Short mmCIF file of C-alpha atoms and ligand atoms in Angstrom, two decimals:
data_model
loop_
_atom_site.label_atom_id
_atom_site.label_comp_id
_atom_site.label_asym_id
_atom_site.label_seq_id
_atom_site.Cartn_x
_atom_site.Cartn_y
_atom_site.Cartn_z
CA MET A 1 17.80 -96.94 19.99
CA LEU A 2 15.92 -96.48 23.26
CA HIS A 3 12.09 -96.36 23.18
CA LEU A 4 10.87 -94.37 26.18
CA THR A 5 7.24 -93.77 27.08
CA SER A 6 7.40 -92.41 30.62
CA ILE A 7 8.33 -88.83 31.47
CA PRO A 8 10.36 -89.76 34.61
CA ASP A 9 12.36 -92.39 32.64
CA THR A 10 13.02 -89.86 29.88
CA ARG A 11 14.19 -87.22 32.35
CA ALA A 12 16.38 -89.79 34.14
CA HIS A 13 17.98 -90.85 30.84
CA ARG A 14 18.54 -87.21 29.86
CA GLN A 15 20.47 -86.68 33.11
CA THR A 16 22.96 -89.36 32.08
CA ILE A 17 23.79 -87.49 28.85
CA SER A 18 26.19 -84.60 28.77
CA ALA A 19 26.55 -84.43 24.96
CA PRO A 20 24.32 -82.07 22.95
CA VAL A 21 20.88 -83.48 22.08
CA ALA A 22 18.99 -82.68 18.89
CA LEU A 23 15.21 -83.11 19.27
CA VAL A 24 12.89 -83.79 16.34
CA PRO A 25 9.29 -83.25 17.54
CA THR A 26 6.77 -85.22 15.44
CA MET A 27 3.27 -86.64 15.56
CA GLY A 28 4.48 -89.84 13.90
CA ALA A 29 3.27 -91.29 10.56
CA LEU A 30 6.79 -90.52 9.48
CA HIS A 31 7.57 -89.74 5.84
CA ASP A 32 10.68 -88.56 4.02
CA GLY A 33 10.15 -85.01 5.31
CA HIS A 34 10.54 -86.29 8.90
CA LEU A 35 13.54 -88.42 7.88
CA ARG A 36 15.13 -85.24 6.55
CA LEU A 37 14.58 -83.65 10.01
CA ILE A 38 16.24 -86.65 11.69
CA GLU A 39 19.11 -86.45 9.16
CA GLU A 40 19.56 -82.80 10.14
CA GLY A 41 19.50 -83.80 13.81
CA CYS A 42 22.28 -86.36 13.11
CA ARG A 43 24.32 -83.63 11.43
CA LEU A 44 23.99 -81.43 14.54
CA ALA A 45 24.43 -83.91 17.38
CA ASP A 46 25.33 -87.50 18.24
CA GLU A 47 22.21 -87.77 20.41
CA VAL A 48 19.13 -87.50 18.19
CA TRP A 49 15.81 -87.75 20.00
CA VAL A 50 12.53 -88.09 18.11
CA SER A 51 9.29 -87.43 19.97
CA ILE A 52 6.22 -89.18 18.59
CA PHE A 53 3.04 -87.83 20.13
CA VAL A 54 -0.29 -87.11 18.46
CA ASN A 55 -1.01 -84.07 20.56
CA PRO A 56 -4.73 -83.79 21.37
CA THR A 57 -4.54 -80.15 22.45
CA GLN A 58 -3.67 -78.91 18.95
CA PHE A 59 -6.70 -80.54 17.25
CA GLY A 60 -10.09 -78.82 17.09
CA PRO A 61 -13.28 -80.75 17.96
CA ASN A 62 -14.10 -81.46 14.30
CA GLU A 63 -10.56 -82.27 13.19
CA ASP A 64 -8.85 -85.59 12.48
CA PHE A 65 -7.39 -86.39 15.94
CA SER A 66 -9.02 -89.82 16.24
CA ARG A 67 -8.29 -90.89 12.66
CA TYR A 68 -4.75 -89.41 12.59
CA PRO A 69 -2.48 -92.33 11.55
CA ARG A 70 -0.46 -93.97 14.37
CA PRO A 71 1.79 -96.61 12.71
CA ILE A 72 4.11 -96.82 15.73
CA GLU A 73 6.01 -100.01 14.80
CA ASP A 74 6.76 -98.65 11.33
CA ASP A 75 7.77 -95.27 12.84
CA LEU A 76 10.13 -96.91 15.34
CA ALA A 77 11.83 -98.87 12.55
CA LYS A 78 12.24 -95.68 10.49
CA CYS A 79 13.70 -93.79 13.46
CA ALA A 80 16.19 -96.58 14.16
CA SER A 81 17.40 -96.79 10.58
CA ALA A 82 17.60 -92.98 10.29
CA GLY A 83 20.00 -92.88 13.26
CA ALA A 84 17.79 -91.71 16.16
CA THR A 85 19.18 -92.65 19.58
CA VAL A 86 15.93 -92.15 21.52
CA VAL A 87 12.24 -92.18 20.66
CA PHE A 88 10.07 -90.49 23.28
CA ASN A 89 6.52 -91.72 22.78
CA PRO A 90 4.35 -90.71 25.76
CA THR A 91 0.65 -91.41 26.23
CA PRO A 92 -1.86 -88.53 26.28
CA GLU A 93 -2.52 -89.34 29.97
CA ALA A 94 1.18 -88.94 30.79
CA MET A 95 1.40 -85.61 28.98
CA TYR A 96 -1.97 -84.28 30.20
CA PRO A 97 -2.77 -86.02 33.51
CA PRO A 98 -6.32 -85.67 34.81
CA GLY A 99 -6.61 -82.40 36.68
CA ALA A 100 -3.83 -80.67 34.73
CA LEU A 101 -4.78 -77.02 34.27
CA ASP A 102 -4.95 -75.65 30.76
CA THR A 103 -1.79 -73.49 30.90
CA GLN A 104 -1.59 -71.39 27.76
CA VAL A 105 1.47 -70.14 25.94
CA ASP A 106 0.91 -67.92 22.94
CA VAL A 107 2.70 -65.68 20.47
CA PRO A 108 -0.36 -63.61 19.54
CA ALA A 109 1.41 -61.29 17.09
CA ILE A 110 1.95 -64.15 14.62
CA SER A 111 -0.52 -66.82 15.68
CA GLY A 112 -3.83 -65.06 14.99
CA ALA A 113 -4.05 -65.30 11.19
CA PHE A 114 -3.82 -68.20 8.72
CA GLU A 115 -3.71 -71.50 10.65
CA GLY A 116 -4.63 -69.68 13.87
CA GLU A 117 -7.77 -68.29 12.24
CA ASN A 118 -8.71 -71.55 10.51
CA ARG A 119 -7.93 -73.75 13.51
CA PRO A 120 -8.86 -71.82 16.71
CA GLY A 121 -6.71 -72.97 19.65
CA HIS A 122 -4.30 -74.91 17.40
CA PHE A 123 -1.21 -72.86 18.23
CA HIS A 124 -1.99 -72.85 21.97
CA GLY A 125 -1.77 -76.63 21.75
CA VAL A 126 1.41 -76.55 19.63
CA CYS A 127 3.18 -74.07 21.94
CA ARG A 128 2.10 -75.94 25.05
CA VAL A 129 3.27 -79.35 23.84
CA CYS A 130 6.55 -78.01 22.40
CA LEU A 131 7.37 -76.25 25.67
CA LYS A 132 6.59 -79.47 27.55
CA LEU A 133 8.77 -81.51 25.15
CA PHE A 134 11.58 -78.96 25.49
CA ASN A 135 11.35 -79.15 29.31
CA ILE A 136 11.28 -82.94 29.37
CA CYS A 137 14.00 -83.60 26.76
CA ARG A 138 16.11 -80.44 27.34
CA PRO A 139 17.47 -80.40 23.78
CA THR A 140 20.39 -78.30 22.60
CA PHE A 141 18.86 -78.17 19.11
CA ALA A 142 15.29 -78.69 17.89
CA CYS A 143 14.59 -79.35 14.21
CA PHE A 144 11.40 -78.00 12.63
CA GLY A 145 10.29 -78.25 9.02
CA GLN A 146 9.72 -75.15 6.94
CA LYS A 147 6.58 -76.84 5.59
CA ASP A 148 4.65 -75.51 8.62
CA TYR A 149 6.10 -72.05 8.27
CA GLN A 150 3.79 -70.24 10.70
CA GLN A 151 4.45 -72.92 13.32
CA LEU A 152 8.19 -72.57 12.73
CA ARG A 153 8.07 -68.78 13.20
CA ILE A 154 5.97 -69.15 16.37
CA ILE A 155 8.42 -71.67 17.86
CA GLU A 156 11.37 -69.45 16.92
CA ALA A 157 9.67 -66.49 18.63
CA LEU A 158 8.69 -68.55 21.70
CA VAL A 159 12.27 -69.74 22.17
CA ALA A 160 13.69 -66.24 21.68
CA ASP A 161 11.11 -64.45 23.88
CA LEU A 162 11.32 -66.95 26.75
CA ASN A 163 15.14 -67.22 26.56
CA LEU A 164 15.04 -70.98 26.11
CA PRO A 165 18.59 -72.31 25.61
CA ILE A 166 17.67 -74.14 22.39
CA ALA A 167 18.83 -73.50 18.82
CA ILE A 168 15.92 -73.96 16.41
CA GLN A 169 17.07 -75.51 13.17
CA ARG A 170 14.99 -74.77 10.07
CA VAL A 171 14.77 -77.68 7.65
CA PRO A 172 13.58 -77.11 4.06
CA THR A 173 10.35 -78.75 2.88
CA VAL A 174 10.75 -82.14 1.22
CA ARG A 175 8.63 -82.53 -1.91
CA GLU A 176 7.34 -85.38 -4.06
CA PRO A 177 8.92 -85.40 -7.55
CA ASP A 178 5.92 -83.44 -8.94
CA GLY A 179 6.23 -80.72 -6.28
CA LEU A 180 3.63 -81.75 -3.68
CA ALA A 181 4.95 -80.97 -0.19
CA MET A 182 5.23 -84.16 1.88
CA SER A 183 2.65 -84.34 4.66
CA SER A 184 1.24 -87.11 6.83
CA ARG A 185 -2.20 -85.98 5.62
CA ASN A 186 -1.39 -86.72 1.94
CA ARG A 187 -2.30 -90.33 2.68
CA TYR A 188 -5.96 -89.28 3.03
CA LEU A 189 -6.07 -88.16 -0.65
CA ASP A 190 -7.70 -90.31 -3.36
CA ASP A 191 -6.18 -90.29 -6.88
CA ALA A 192 -8.14 -87.29 -8.16
CA GLN A 193 -7.50 -85.29 -4.97
CA ARG A 194 -3.80 -86.16 -5.17
CA ARG A 195 -3.72 -84.54 -8.66
CA HIS A 196 -5.69 -81.52 -7.48
CA ALA A 197 -3.40 -81.07 -4.46
CA LEU A 198 -0.70 -79.90 -6.86
CA GLY A 199 -2.59 -76.59 -7.08
CA LEU A 200 -0.78 -75.43 -3.95
CA SER A 201 2.80 -75.91 -5.18
CA LYS A 202 1.78 -74.59 -8.62
CA ALA A 203 0.41 -71.44 -6.98
CA LEU A 204 3.74 -70.97 -5.18
CA ASP A 205 5.70 -71.56 -8.43
CA LEU A 206 3.56 -68.89 -10.09
CA ALA A 207 4.16 -66.45 -7.21
CA ARG A 208 7.91 -67.04 -7.50
CA HIS A 209 7.76 -66.44 -11.24
CA LEU A 210 5.69 -63.26 -10.90
CA ILE A 211 7.97 -61.81 -8.22
CA GLU A 212 11.43 -63.00 -9.24
CA THR A 213 11.09 -63.01 -13.05
CA GLU A 214 8.33 -60.50 -13.82
CA GLY A 215 9.20 -58.13 -10.96
CA GLU A 216 5.53 -57.84 -9.90
CA PRO A 217 5.51 -55.30 -7.00
CA ASP A 218 1.86 -55.62 -5.94
CA PRO A 219 1.15 -58.28 -3.26
CA ALA A 220 -2.58 -58.21 -4.07
CA ALA A 221 -1.92 -59.11 -7.73
CA VAL A 222 0.26 -62.08 -6.73
CA GLU A 223 -2.27 -63.20 -4.10
CA GLN A 224 -5.09 -63.11 -6.68
CA ALA A 225 -3.01 -65.15 -9.17
CA MET A 226 -2.27 -67.75 -6.44
CA ARG A 227 -5.96 -67.96 -5.47
CA ASP A 228 -6.95 -68.44 -9.13
CA THR A 229 -4.40 -71.27 -9.53
CA ILE A 230 -5.62 -73.00 -6.36
CA ALA A 231 -9.26 -72.72 -7.44
CA ALA A 232 -8.42 -73.94 -10.99
CA HIS A 233 -7.15 -77.16 -9.35
CA HIS A 234 -10.52 -77.67 -7.61
CA LEU A 235 -9.16 -76.87 -4.18
CA ALA A 236 -11.27 -74.65 -1.93
CA PRO A 237 -8.75 -71.94 -1.04
CA ASP A 238 -8.44 -71.05 2.66
CA TYR A 239 -5.78 -68.40 2.09
CA ALA A 240 -3.15 -67.29 -0.39
CA ALA A 241 -1.00 -64.53 1.05
CA ILE A 242 2.25 -62.65 0.52
CA ARG A 243 3.71 -61.60 3.86
CA HIS A 244 6.78 -60.37 5.71
CA PRO A 245 8.81 -63.56 6.37
CA ASP A 246 9.45 -62.81 10.07
CA THR A 247 6.34 -61.01 11.31
CA LEU A 248 3.86 -62.45 8.76
CA ALA A 249 2.51 -58.88 8.48
CA PRO A 250 0.98 -57.68 5.18
CA LEU A 251 3.22 -55.65 2.87
CA ALA A 252 2.24 -52.56 0.91
CA MET A 253 4.73 -53.48 -1.79
CA ILE A 254 7.04 -56.37 -2.68
CA ASP A 255 10.41 -54.67 -2.24
CA ARG A 256 12.08 -57.28 -0.05
CA PRO A 257 12.14 -61.10 0.40
CA VAL A 258 8.65 -62.41 1.24
CA VAL A 259 6.95 -65.60 2.28
CA ALA A 260 4.04 -66.88 0.19
CA LEU A 261 1.58 -68.90 2.30
CA VAL A 262 -1.19 -71.06 0.84
CA ALA A 263 -3.78 -73.48 2.21
CA GLY A 264 -6.75 -75.21 0.69
CA ARG A 265 -9.22 -78.01 1.19
CA LEU A 266 -9.95 -81.13 -0.83
CA GLY A 267 -13.08 -82.64 0.70
CA SER A 268 -12.26 -83.04 4.38
CA VAL A 269 -8.49 -82.87 3.83
CA ARG A 270 -6.77 -79.56 4.51
CA LEU A 271 -3.32 -79.00 3.00
CA LEU A 272 -0.84 -76.14 3.33
CA ASP A 273 2.39 -75.07 1.73
CA ASN A 274 4.65 -72.03 1.53
CA ALA A 275 7.73 -70.64 -0.17
CA LEU A 276 10.34 -68.06 0.70
CA ILE A 277 10.66 -65.86 -2.37
CA GLY A 278 13.18 -63.25 -3.40
CA GLY A 279 15.84 -64.08 -0.85
O1 PAF B 1 4.51 -80.26 13.31
C1 PAF B 1 4.08 -81.16 14.05
O2 PAF B 1 4.13 -82.35 13.72
C2 PAF B 1 3.46 -80.80 15.40
O3 PAF B 1 2.76 -79.62 15.34
C3 PAF B 1 4.50 -80.79 16.54
C4 PAF B 1 5.53 -79.70 16.33
C5 PAF B 1 5.18 -82.14 16.65
C6 PAF B 1 3.80 -80.50 17.87
O4 PAF B 1 2.86 -81.48 18.17
#
């Protein structure tokens, strides 16, 4: 496995490769959810590139950029044993050299609500870094987890709207045995918070039950039940919403497959989860 940190070296190496490349963009602190993305990359292509970059432009001023875990040696070992052929691990200065102008890429129709509302500027940073990674690594495929569903939809729309020659591969969320969605931020949770965090997956289980088993047609009733479940687990709910799975627009009635989106806070830790229901 090659460990590349410079953009020119990465471009030069890419030029030597004619086979399809599958890119797995990450911020490191790799867990089984990321390994599942790399596994999917290996299924799609012989060349599997993992980018590890804690991207400053997608963190707000009061967020966890400086304390975000950066266990690079551990991450490199995990990438190698998962079958990655390249790790691209640039510095912030290489990605955002002094004097770089703040070019913005946005998909406003689906980036304004939910994470966009709770984390102003977050998706500008995500779109900007993904477009840069796509331009540097020129992947044939790029694997994104369904765990960050709004991010996934935004990247799918960006690639489609800008005619980027990349196939976005959706990878299902990997969960702990009790249902908690794997996230690099789970490591911030103490024991009590770890138990309370289950409120999110329980809220999604309840939504699935209400829609698929009870046939509940009213999005507002399902949203209220999800909010109650989240609050009963001592999470401060940020949102609990039933939406159109492509546009993330509200629905007057549940008469088609939907996405349920939830987010909540435990102290300073913010967690999110989602489920596609009724497919
Ligand atoms: O999902 C993530 O880890 C990040 O948002 C991504 C896609 C690697 C961009 O920094």
